[in-house]
Short mmCIF file of C-alpha atoms in Angstrom, two decimals:
data_model
loop_
_atom_site.label_atom_id
_atom_site.label_comp_id
_atom_site.label_asym_id
_atom_site.label_seq_id
_atom_site.Cartn_x
_atom_site.Cartn_y
_atom_site.Cartn_z
CA UNK X 1 -30.66 -12.22 4.98
CA UNK X 2 -26.92 -11.26 5.48
CA UNK X 3 -26.19 -8.91 7.83
CA UNK X 4 -23.67 -6.59 6.11
CA UNK X 5 -21.44 -3.92 7.56
CA UNK X 6 -19.72 -0.69 6.14
CA UNK X 7 -15.99 0.68 6.85
CA UNK X 8 -14.94 3.64 5.11
CA UNK X 9 -11.42 5.20 5.59
CA UNK X 10 -10.61 8.36 4.46
CA UNK X 11 -6.69 9.28 4.13
CA UNK X 12 -5.02 12.60 3.16
CA UNK X 13 -5.71 11.56 -0.57
CA UNK X 14 -8.01 8.42 -0.49
CA UNK X 15 -11.03 7.04 0.39
CA UNK X 16 -11.38 3.41 0.48
CA UNK X 17 -14.34 1.09 1.79
CA UNK X 18 -15.31 -2.15 2.25
CA UNK X 19 -18.47 -3.79 3.15
CA UNK X 20 -18.01 -7.14 4.59
CA UNK X 21 -20.61 -9.85 5.61
CA UNK X 22 -20.97 -9.61 9.60
CA UNK X 23 -21.24 -13.13 10.39
CA UNK X 24 -19.05 -14.80 7.92
CA UNK X 25 -16.38 -12.19 7.43
CA UNK X 26 -16.49 -12.41 3.92
CA UNK X 27 -15.81 -9.19 1.85
CA UNK X 28 -18.81 -7.95 -0.27
CA UNK X 29 -17.44 -4.83 -2.00
CA UNK X 30 -13.74 -3.09 -1.76
CA UNK X 31 -13.38 -0.38 -3.13
CA UNK X 32 -10.65 2.72 -3.25
CA UNK X 33 -10.78 5.93 -5.02
CA UNK X 34 -8.32 9.19 -4.94
CA UNK X 35 -9.84 12.24 -4.60
CA UNK X 36 -6.74 14.38 -4.22
CA UNK X 37 -4.25 15.13 -7.20
CA UNK X 38 -2.68 18.06 -5.83
CA UNK X 39 0.43 18.05 -3.38
CA UNK X 40 -1.32 15.55 -0.66
CA UNK X 41 2.09 17.35 1.60
CA UNK X 42 0.11 20.55 1.83
CA UNK X 43 -0.81 21.38 5.10
CA UNK X 44 -4.63 22.25 4.75
CA UNK X 45 -7.04 20.68 2.29
CA UNK X 46 -8.30 23.08 -0.18
CA UNK X 47 -12.15 23.86 -0.60
CA UNK X 48 -11.99 22.23 -3.96
CA UNK X 49 -10.01 18.95 -2.12
CA UNK X 50 -12.55 19.15 0.68
CA UNK X 51 -15.47 18.63 -1.83
CA UNK X 52 -13.94 15.83 -3.39
CA UNK X 53 -13.30 14.24 -0.40
CA UNK X 54 -16.83 14.71 0.39
CA UNK X 55 -18.51 13.99 -2.73
CA UNK X 56 -16.45 10.45 -2.25
CA UNK X 57 -18.08 9.78 0.91
CA UNK X 58 -21.55 10.61 -0.34
CA UNK X 59 -21.13 8.15 -3.48
CA UNK X 60 -20.11 5.43 -1.06
CA UNK X 61 -23.26 6.19 0.65
CA UNK X 62 -25.37 5.44 -1.98
CA UNK X 63 -23.51 2.25 -2.77
CA UNK X 64 -24.22 1.42 0.75
CA UNK X 65 -27.46 1.88 0.07
CA UNK X 66 -27.76 -0.33 -3.19
CA UNK X 67 -26.31 -3.00 -0.69
CA UNK X 68 -28.95 -2.56 1.59
CA UNK X 69 -26.20 -1.52 4.48
CA UNK X 70 -27.13 0.35 7.64
CA UNK X 71 -24.24 -0.06 9.69
CA UNK X 72 -21.71 2.18 8.63
CA UNK X 73 -18.29 2.76 10.75
CA UNK X 74 -16.19 6.04 9.40
CA UNK X 75 -12.24 6.83 9.86
CA UNK X 76 -9.71 9.03 9.21
CA UNK X 77 -6.12 8.52 9.48
CA UNK X 78 -3.50 10.09 11.57
CA UNK X 79 -2.20 12.44 8.70
CA UNK X 80 -5.59 13.62 7.55
CA UNK X 81 -6.47 14.50 11.78
CA UNK X 82 -3.26 16.57 11.25
CA UNK X 83 -4.44 18.66 8.12
CA UNK X 84 -4.78 22.42 10.26
CA UNK X 85 -8.57 22.50 9.07
CA UNK X 86 -9.28 18.85 9.63
CA UNK X 87 -11.94 19.56 12.30
CA UNK X 88 -13.86 21.71 9.60
CA UNK X 89 -13.97 18.69 7.63
CA UNK X 90 -15.08 16.37 9.92
CA UNK X 91 -17.75 18.73 10.79
CA UNK X 92 -18.83 19.04 7.08
CA UNK X 93 -18.93 15.26 6.59
CA UNK X 94 -21.22 14.88 9.85
CA UNK X 95 -23.43 17.80 8.99
CA UNK X 96 -24.17 16.35 5.15
CA UNK X 97 -23.61 12.71 5.50
CA UNK X 98 -24.81 11.96 9.22
CA UNK X 99 -21.78 9.86 9.54
CA UNK X 100 -19.51 10.63 12.92
CA UNK X 101 -15.68 10.89 11.34
CA UNK X 102 -13.43 9.15 14.16
CA UNK X 103 -9.59 9.68 13.92
CA UNK X 104 -7.23 7.21 14.08
CA UNK X 105 -3.39 7.44 15.76
CA UNK X 106 -0.55 5.97 14.59
CA UNK X 107 -0.47 3.50 17.17
CA UNK X 108 -4.23 2.14 16.23
CA UNK X 109 -3.43 2.46 12.32
CA UNK X 110 -0.28 -0.13 13.32
CA UNK X 111 -2.54 -2.57 15.35
CA UNK X 112 -5.13 -2.75 12.65
CA UNK X 113 -2.18 -3.26 10.05
CA UNK X 114 -1.19 -6.43 12.40
CA UNK X 115 -4.64 -7.55 12.65
CA UNK X 116 -4.93 -7.44 8.75
CA UNK X 117 -1.67 -9.61 8.56
CA UNK X 118 -2.74 -12.04 11.35
CA UNK X 119 -6.64 -12.70 9.54
CA UNK X 120 -4.78 -13.00 6.23
CA UNK X 121 -4.06 -16.51 4.46
CA UNK X 122 -1.51 -16.86 1.53
CA UNK X 123 -1.83 -20.08 -0.32
CA UNK X 124 -4.37 -21.06 2.09
CA UNK X 125 -2.30 -20.81 5.31
CA UNK X 126 -2.59 -18.28 8.27
CA UNK X 127 0.71 -16.03 7.44
CA UNK X 128 2.14 -15.74 11.03
CA UNK X 129 1.71 -19.58 12.31
CA UNK X 130 4.59 -21.20 11.25
CA UNK X 131 7.45 -19.02 11.65
CA UNK X 132 8.50 -15.90 13.45
CA UNK X 133 8.32 -12.91 11.59
CA UNK X 134 8.69 -8.88 11.94
CA UNK X 135 5.81 -6.95 10.38
CA UNK X 136 7.05 -3.52 9.36
CA UNK X 137 4.19 -0.60 8.54
CA UNK X 138 5.05 2.42 7.26
CA UNK X 139 3.16 5.59 6.65
CA UNK X 140 4.35 9.41 5.38
CA UNK X 141 5.37 10.48 8.89
CA UNK X 142 6.64 7.13 10.47
CA UNK X 143 7.67 3.48 10.97
CA UNK X 144 6.03 0.80 13.48
CA UNK X 145 8.18 -2.62 13.73
CA UNK X 146 5.72 -4.91 15.25
CA UNK X 147 7.59 -8.85 16.10
CA UNK X 148 5.80 -12.44 16.15
CA UNK X 149 6.67 -15.32 17.53
CA UNK X 150 4.49 -18.07 15.43
CA UNK X 151 1.27 -15.88 15.66
CA UNK X 152 2.29 -14.53 19.13
CA UNK X 153 2.61 -10.93 19.37
CA UNK X 154 5.42 -10.09 21.09
CA UNK X 155 6.46 -6.43 20.86
CA UNK X 156 5.81 -3.55 18.69
CA UNK X 157 8.00 -0.02 18.52
CA UNK X 158 7.78 2.79 16.54
CA UNK X 159 9.78 5.97 15.23
CA UNK X 160 8.59 9.03 13.86
CA UNK X 161 10.75 9.07 10.92
CA UNK X 162 8.30 8.39 7.95
CA UNK X 163 9.92 9.17 4.20
CA UNK X 164 8.49 12.11 3.85
CA UNK X 165 9.25 13.37 6.98
CA UNK X 166 12.77 12.28 5.91
CA UNK X 167 12.73 13.22 2.41
CA UNK X 168 11.96 16.90 3.37
CA UNK X 169 14.58 17.27 5.66
CA UNK X 170 17.35 15.35 2.99
CA UNK X 171 16.42 17.97 0.27
CA UNK X 172 17.09 20.56 2.45
CA UNK X 173 20.70 19.30 3.54
CA UNK X 174 20.85 17.66 -0.06
CA UNK X 175 21.57 21.08 -1.74
CA UNK X 176 24.97 21.70 -1.47
CA UNK X 177 26.37 18.17 -2.04
CA UNK X 178 26.50 15.30 -4.85
CA UNK X 179 25.95 12.23 -3.29
CA UNK X 180 22.84 12.29 -2.27
CA UNK X 181 21.97 8.49 -1.56
CA UNK X 182 25.15 7.97 0.46
CA UNK X 183 23.69 11.32 2.73
CA UNK X 184 20.32 9.96 2.66
CA UNK X 185 21.53 6.72 3.97
CA UNK X 186 23.86 8.05 6.54
CA UNK X 187 20.93 10.57 7.69
CA UNK X 188 18.41 7.90 8.30
CA UNK X 189 20.98 5.45 10.18
CA UNK X 190 21.11 8.30 12.92
CA UNK X 191 17.79 9.15 13.22
CA UNK X 192 17.35 5.11 13.86
CA UNK X 193 19.75 4.72 16.17
CA UNK X 194 18.10 4.60 19.55
CA UNK X 195 15.30 2.61 17.65
CA UNK X 196 17.62 -0.23 17.33
CA UNK X 197 19.44 0.29 20.34
CA UNK X 198 15.57 0.01 22.38
CA UNK X 199 14.45 -2.72 20.50
CA UNK X 200 13.67 -6.14 22.91
CA UNK X 201 15.44 -9.30 22.05
CA UNK X 202 14.10 -11.11 19.36
CA UNK X 203 14.81 -14.62 17.48
CA UNK X 204 16.96 -14.99 14.20
CA UNK X 205 14.32 -14.35 11.65
CA UNK X 206 14.51 -14.74 7.72
CA UNK X 207 11.04 -13.08 6.84
CA UNK X 208 9.87 -9.39 6.65
CA UNK X 209 6.61 -8.16 5.97
CA UNK X 210 6.02 -4.89 4.59
CA UNK X 211 2.71 -2.71 4.61
CA UNK X 212 1.50 0.73 3.73
CA UNK X 213 4.49 1.44 1.54
CA UNK X 214 2.98 3.00 -1.57
CA UNK X 215 6.14 3.07 -3.94
CA UNK X 216 7.30 0.02 -2.71
CA UNK X 217 3.98 -1.83 -3.54
CA UNK X 218 4.12 0.12 -7.13
CA UNK X 219 7.64 -0.69 -7.86
CA UNK X 220 7.59 -4.85 -7.17
CA UNK X 221 3.85 -5.79 -6.56
CA UNK X 222 2.33 -6.83 -9.83
CA UNK X 223 -1.20 -6.27 -10.73
CA UNK X 224 -3.95 -8.02 -9.44
CA UNK X 225 -1.53 -9.68 -6.85
CA UNK X 226 -1.76 -8.74 -3.11
CA UNK X 227 1.52 -10.47 -2.24
CA UNK X 228 5.20 -10.64 -3.57
CA UNK X 229 8.59 -11.49 -2.05
CA UNK X 230 11.50 -9.28 -2.56
CA UNK X 231 15.19 -10.00 -1.97
CA UNK X 232 17.55 -7.53 -0.45
CA UNK X 233 19.35 -7.86 -3.50
CA UNK X 234 16.29 -6.43 -5.59
CA UNK X 235 16.00 -3.86 -3.21
CA UNK X 236 19.86 -2.64 -3.50
CA UNK X 237 19.27 -2.53 -7.35
CA UNK X 238 16.85 -0.34 -6.96
CA UNK X 239 18.26 1.87 -4.32
CA UNK X 240 21.26 2.24 -7.21
CA UNK X 241 18.71 3.69 -9.80
CA UNK X 242 17.08 5.53 -7.77
CA UNK X 243 20.35 7.23 -7.21
CA UNK X 244 21.19 8.02 -10.67
CA UNK X 245 18.36 8.18 -12.50
CA UNK X 246 16.55 11.95 -12.90
CA UNK X 247 12.87 12.18 -11.93
CA UNK X 248 11.31 11.33 -15.63
CA UNK X 249 13.28 8.15 -16.07
CA UNK X 250 12.23 7.37 -12.65
CA UNK X 251 8.58 7.94 -13.44
CA UNK X 252 9.52 6.24 -16.78
CA UNK X 253 10.95 3.07 -15.60
CA UNK X 254 9.54 2.51 -12.12
CA UNK X 255 5.87 3.68 -12.95
CA UNK X 256 6.13 6.36 -9.44
CA UNK X 257 3.59 9.23 -9.62
CA UNK X 258 5.49 12.60 -9.76
CA UNK X 259 4.64 13.77 -6.45
CA UNK X 260 6.05 10.56 -5.02
CA UNK X 261 9.26 10.97 -6.52
CA UNK X 262 11.18 13.13 -3.86
CA UNK X 263 9.95 9.65 -0.83
CA UNK X 264 10.85 7.02 -3.50
CA UNK X 265 14.50 7.15 -2.22
CA UNK X 266 13.82 7.35 1.20
CA UNK X 267 11.20 4.61 1.68
CA UNK X 268 13.89 2.40 -0.05
CA UNK X 269 16.77 3.16 2.18
CA UNK X 270 14.25 2.91 5.31
CA UNK X 271 13.60 -0.33 4.13
CA UNK X 272 16.97 -1.40 3.65
CA UNK X 273 17.84 0.10 6.98
CA UNK X 274 15.51 -2.38 8.59
CA UNK X 275 16.37 -5.17 6.12
CA UNK X 276 20.05 -4.63 7.70
CA UNK X 277 19.27 -4.24 11.41
CA UNK X 278 16.89 -7.28 11.86
CA UNK X 279 19.40 -9.35 9.19
CA UNK X 280 16.41 -10.20 7.06
CA UNK X 281 17.27 -11.50 3.30
CA UNK X 282 13.60 -11.35 2.06
CA UNK X 283 10.57 -9.13 2.60
CA UNK X 284 7.03 -9.80 1.51
CA UNK X 285 5.40 -6.48 0.23
CA UNK X 286 1.53 -6.86 0.70
CA UNK X 287 -1.22 -4.41 -0.26
CA UNK X 288 -3.10 -5.22 2.99
CA UNK X 289 -4.27 -1.42 4.51
CA UNK X 290 -5.58 -0.66 7.75
CA UNK X 291 -9.25 -0.69 6.39
CA UNK X 292 -8.64 -4.66 6.29
CA UNK X 293 -8.03 -4.90 10.10
CA UNK X 294 -10.59 -2.18 10.92
CA UNK X 295 -13.43 -4.99 9.16
CA UNK X 296 -12.53 -7.48 11.71
CA UNK X 297 -11.99 -5.53 15.00
CA UNK X 298 -15.12 -6.80 16.50
CA UNK X 299 -13.17 -10.11 16.77
CA UNK X 300 -9.91 -8.69 17.41
CA UNK X 301 -7.22 -10.13 19.88
CA UNK X 302 -6.65 -7.64 23.04
CA UNK X 303 -4.34 -9.89 24.14
CA UNK X 304 -2.14 -8.03 21.90
CA UNK X 305 -2.83 -4.79 23.44
CA UNK X 306 -1.90 -6.28 26.81
CA UNK X 307 1.31 -7.63 25.86
CA UNK X 308 2.54 -4.43 24.67
CA UNK X 309 1.23 -2.72 28.19
CA UNK X 310 3.02 -5.60 30.12
CA UNK X 311 6.30 -4.61 27.61
CA UNK X 312 5.92 -1.13 28.91
CA UNK X 313 5.84 -2.67 32.57
CA UNK X 314 9.06 -4.33 31.80
CA UNK X 315 10.62 -1.43 30.49
CA UNK X 316 10.55 0.71 33.51
CA UNK X 317 10.93 -2.43 36.27
CA UNK X 318 7.94 -2.83 37.46
CA UNK X 319 7.52 -5.64 40.02
CA UNK X 320 6.37 -8.41 38.50
CA UNK X 321 4.58 -10.35 41.02
CA UNK X 322 2.75 -7.05 42.31
CA UNK X 323 1.40 -6.28 38.57
CA UNK X 324 0.19 -9.81 37.75
CA UNK X 325 -1.95 -9.99 41.30
CA UNK X 326 -3.28 -6.41 40.61
CA UNK X 327 -4.16 -7.29 37.24
CA UNK X 328 -6.35 -10.71 38.52
CA UNK X 329 -7.81 -8.60 41.35
CA UNK X 330 -8.71 -6.08 38.94
CA UNK X 331 -10.56 -8.10 36.52
CA UNK X 332 -11.93 -10.06 39.55
CA UNK X 333 -13.57 -6.79 40.97
CA UNK X 334 -14.59 -5.78 37.79
CA UNK X 335 -16.81 -9.11 36.86
CA UNK X 336 -17.70 -9.65 40.16
CA UNK X 337 -19.10 -5.92 40.45
CA UNK X 338 -21.23 -5.26 37.02
CA UNK X 339 -24.57 -4.39 37.99
CA UNK X 340 -22.66 -1.96 40.57
CA UNK X 341 -20.25 -0.36 38.02
CA UNK X 342 -22.35 -0.80 34.11
CA UNK X 343 -19.24 -0.60 32.34
CA UNK X 344 -18.26 -2.46 29.13
CA UNK X 345 -15.26 -4.87 27.74
CA UNK X 346 -13.52 -1.82 26.70
CA UNK X 347 -13.38 -0.75 29.97
CA UNK X 348 -12.10 -3.68 31.37
CA UNK X 349 -9.41 -3.79 28.72
CA UNK X 350 -8.49 -0.33 29.95
CA UNK X 351 -8.36 -1.63 33.67
CA UNK X 352 -6.05 -4.15 32.71
CA UNK X 353 -3.54 -1.81 30.89
CA UNK X 354 -3.81 0.29 34.10
CA UNK X 355 -3.21 -2.56 36.80
CA UNK X 356 -0.17 -3.36 34.61
CA UNK X 357 1.32 -0.18 34.22
CA UNK X 358 0.25 1.93 37.31
CA UNK X 359 3.65 1.82 38.94
CA UNK X 360 6.15 2.75 36.51
CA UNK X 361 6.40 6.20 38.05
CA UNK X 362 8.78 4.21 40.58
CA UNK X 363 11.41 3.97 37.90
CA UNK X 364 12.41 7.96 38.77
CA UNK X 365 11.15 7.74 42.39
CA UNK X 366 9.07 5.56 44.64
CA UNK X 367 7.90 8.53 46.70
CA UNK X 368 4.49 10.17 44.71
CA UNK X 369 5.68 7.75 42.36
CA UNK X 370 1.79 8.03 40.83
CA UNK X 371 2.49 11.71 40.03
CA UNK X 372 5.67 10.18 37.71
CA UNK X 373 3.59 7.81 36.76
CA UNK X 374 0.95 10.32 35.08
CA UNK X 375 4.02 11.80 33.72
CA UNK X 376 5.36 9.18 32.17
CA UNK X 377 2.15 7.36 30.76
CA UNK X 378 1.30 11.02 29.47
CA UNK X 379 4.02 10.45 26.90
CA UNK X 380 3.85 6.75 25.50
CA UNK X 381 2.04 5.33 22.92
CA UNK X 382 0.04 2.43 23.71
CA UNK X 383 -0.35 -0.16 21.11
CA UNK X 384 -3.78 -0.37 19.94
CA UNK X 385 -5.75 2.55 22.01
CA UNK X 386 -6.95 5.61 21.07
CA UNK X 387 -5.49 8.84 22.23
CA UNK X 388 -8.12 9.81 24.60
CA UNK X 389 -7.86 6.15 25.91
CA UNK X 390 -4.22 6.37 26.58
CA UNK X 391 -5.01 10.15 28.41
CA UNK X 392 -7.26 8.32 30.56
CA UNK X 393 -4.44 5.09 31.34
CA UNK X 394 -2.26 7.96 32.74
CA UNK X 395 -5.39 9.55 34.74
CA UNK X 396 -6.70 6.24 36.10
CA UNK X 397 -2.48 5.28 37.50
CA UNK X 398 -2.18 9.23 38.72
CA UNK X 399 -4.90 7.98 41.33
CA UNK X 400 -4.07 4.19 42.33
CA UNK X 401 -2.26 5.17 45.16
CA UNK X 402 -2.42 7.98 47.87
CA UNK X 403 -3.69 10.97 45.92
CA UNK X 404 -7.47 10.94 46.18
CA UNK X 405 -9.68 12.97 43.19
CA UNK X 406 -12.31 15.09 43.85
CA UNK X 407 -15.68 13.73 43.18
CA UNK X 408 -16.12 14.72 39.68
CA UNK X 409 -12.62 14.83 38.78
CA UNK X 410 -12.51 18.65 38.29
CA UNK X 411 -8.89 18.80 37.48
CA UNK X 412 -9.17 16.75 34.43
CA UNK X 413 -10.87 19.35 31.91
CA UNK X 414 -9.24 17.44 29.08
CA UNK X 415 -12.37 14.84 28.99
CA UNK X 416 -15.80 14.89 28.48
CA UNK X 417 -18.16 14.27 31.64
CA UNK X 418 -18.75 10.94 30.80
CA UNK X 419 -15.31 10.08 30.08
CA UNK X 420 -14.42 11.24 33.41
CA UNK X 421 -17.06 9.29 34.98
CA UNK X 422 -15.14 5.84 33.59
CA UNK X 423 -11.96 7.18 34.83
CA UNK X 424 -13.43 7.42 38.31
CA UNK X 425 -15.05 4.04 38.21
CA UNK X 426 -11.97 2.32 36.75
CA UNK X 427 -9.78 4.28 39.25
CA UNK X 428 -11.54 3.27 42.12
CA UNK X 429 -11.26 -0.41 41.05
CA UNK X 430 -7.45 -0.21 40.51
CA UNK X 431 -7.25 1.66 43.97
CA UNK X 432 -8.98 -1.20 45.78
CA UNK X 433 -6.79 -4.17 43.75
CA UNK X 434 -3.70 -2.43 44.36
CA UNK X 435 -4.53 -2.44 48.08
CA UNK X 436 -5.37 -6.63 47.83
CA UNK X 437 -1.34 -6.53 47.82
CA UNK X 438 0.07 -3.71 49.81
CA UNK X 439 2.44 -5.54 51.40
CA UNK X 440 3.71 -6.88 48.15
CA UNK X 441 3.70 -10.82 49.71
CA UNK X 442 0.43 -11.78 47.32
CA UNK X 443 -1.51 -13.44 50.40
CA UNK X 444 -4.89 -13.79 48.97
CA UNK X 445 -5.36 -17.08 47.42
CA UNK X 446 -9.00 -16.51 46.42
CA UNK X 447 -11.22 -13.82 45.96
CA UNK X 448 -15.29 -13.19 46.30
CA UNK X 449 -17.71 -10.40 46.44
CA UNK X 450 -21.28 -10.30 48.40
CA UNK X 451 -23.33 -7.32 47.15
CA UNK X 452 -25.91 -6.60 49.83
CA UNK X 453 -28.66 -3.63 49.74
CA UNK X 454 -26.00 -1.81 52.48
CA UNK X 455 -22.73 -2.41 51.71
CA UNK X 456 -20.11 -4.77 49.14
CA UNK X 457 -18.33 -7.25 50.65
CA UNK X 458 -15.06 -8.27 49.70
CA UNK X 459 -13.55 -11.88 51.33
CA UNK X 460 -9.96 -12.63 50.58
CA UNK X 461 -9.27 -16.23 51.24
CA UNK X 462 -6.04 -16.85 53.14
CA UNK X 463 -3.78 -18.39 56.13
CA UNK X 464 -1.96 -14.97 56.46
CA UNK X 465 -2.65 -11.76 58.26
CA UNK X 466 -4.25 -9.51 56.14
CA UNK X 467 -4.24 -6.82 58.86
CA UNK X 468 -2.49 -4.39 56.48
CA UNK X 469 -4.25 -5.20 53.38
CA UNK X 470 -7.95 -4.96 55.69
CA UNK X 471 -6.23 -1.35 57.13
CA UNK X 472 -5.08 0.15 53.19
CA UNK X 473 -8.31 -1.40 51.59
CA UNK X 474 -10.25 0.70 54.52
CA UNK X 475 -8.43 3.87 53.31
CA UNK X 476 -8.97 3.32 49.72
CA UNK X 477 -12.17 2.16 49.90
CA UNK X 478 -13.61 5.98 50.41
CA UNK X 479 -13.24 6.99 47.18
CA UNK X 480 -15.29 3.98 45.97
CA UNK X 481 -18.34 4.64 48.21
CA UNK X 482 -18.53 8.29 46.96
CA UNK X 483 -18.17 6.91 43.03
CA UNK X 484 -20.81 3.82 43.49
CA UNK X 485 -22.81 5.10 46.50
CA UNK X 486 -22.27 1.63 48.74
CA UNK X 487 -19.45 1.14 51.24
CA UNK X 488 -17.19 -1.78 50.36
CA UNK X 489 -15.13 -3.54 53.02
CA UNK X 490 -12.45 -6.05 53.00
CA UNK X 491 -13.05 -9.21 55.27
CA UNK X 492 -10.75 -12.54 55.84
CA UNK X 493 -11.65 -16.11 55.94
CA UNK X 494 -9.33 -18.61 56.68
CA UNK X 495 -7.52 -20.05 59.59
CA UNK X 496 -5.75 -17.73 62.00
CA UNK X 497 -1.63 -17.11 61.62
#
C-alpha cells in the first residue's frame, strides 16, 4: 500500500491541502478553499471566520480519513500568525482537531516557494537548469528575491514592502493628489532604494519567475494553466489601465475581487520596479505556492541555507579560511560524537550555520565580538530557518568564544528546556571547533576522535606546533564536560616541527 502524507497550509483567508505519495512524490489531491469573505486585512479573526477556518480543517480531515492518511502536517502562514488572536485560533485547532499548528515565518515561506520552483517542471524540463533566473515571491507585506545560476542558489534578499502595506500608506498620501500612479511609483522606488543598493552582484538575465502574486495570477494566468509568460509591455498596459479606470471598471475588466482592488496597482508597480532594476524583459507568472514546497521538504536541499549563511558571513567580512575550517571541524566533531550528543540532522545544519557566522561581531569590534555577533544575528533573517532557530543561532554564536554560559543557560529564558539543551550541546561543539583553529593558521590536516569510558580524545594530525590550540582547547573543553559529562582533550599526532 502506498504511503500517503497530508500537508495543510492555512492563510488569513484560505485553507489548502495536498495529499502526496511519499514514495513517488506524486500528488494525489490538491484542494484550496476560501473561508474568509470579509476584510482580509482586519487585525483579528472574527469568531465567525475562526469557526469557518476550523470547519474547513475538519472537512480536510474527513478527506484524509477517506484516503486513510494518518501522517498530517499543519502549517500557518506568517500573515495568519500576525493576527492578534492567532494564539487562540491555534489552541482551538489543536483542541478540536488534535493537530498542532506550526507557524511559518516569511523567510521559510520564501524558501519553500523557491524549493517548489526547483522541483517543478515545464514542458518536461526542470525550470532552473538551463539559465540564470530570479525568483520573486510576493506576499501581502513583503517581497523576496532569490537568484539562481543554472539551478545553483546564490542568494536571497527580502524587503518588508508588500503590496498591502504599501497600498495602505499610499492611500493615505493620495487623498490630496491627482496622479496616484506617479505618487505610488515614486514611493515604491524610495522604499526599495536600499534593497537594490544591498543586492549582491548577478549576471544579466532575461527571465523572472513570479510567485504568490494573487492579483497578477488573476489578471494574466489563464484558467487551468499553471504558467504564463508576460512581457514588460503587458505589465505597463495594465498599470496604465489601473491608473485611469474606476474600481468597478477594474473589477469588470480584470476579474479582480472587490477587496483586492486597492492593492492591484501597488502589486503591478512593485513587479515593474523589480523588472526595471533587474533589467528583465519577461516575467513568468506561476501559481506554485508555499504548500508545493512544503510537500517536498523531506528531500530539500539544505545547501541553499548554507549558501545563504555564507552570504551573511561575506556581508560582515568574516575571514573566509577560518570560518570554512571551523565548519569542517564542527561537522567532523558532530559526526564522530553522535553516540555522545544524540542530536539530529537539523542540529547539524544549525551547527554548520553557526560555524559560518559566529564571527560576524568582529565587523563592529573584535573585543567581545561574540556579544556583537549575538546582537547582529538576532536581527538577521536566515533563509529557510524558523524564528526559534534564528534565535538559537544567535545564542550559539554568543557562547562560541570566551564567555561560558552557566550549566543550564538560565539566562536564555525565551527558550524551552529542550531548546536550551540543544543550544548548550551545539555551543560546546562550536567552541571546540573554533579552538582547533585558534591561531587562524589551519594547522591540522586530519582529525580523529576516540571515545573512551573515562574521556574523549581528539587527535590532530599535523607537522605544525599545536601548543596554542591545545591550550585554548583545554580552556573551552570545560563547558563540553559540563554538558556531556565526559572530559575531552586534544592531542597532536605527527613529527615535531
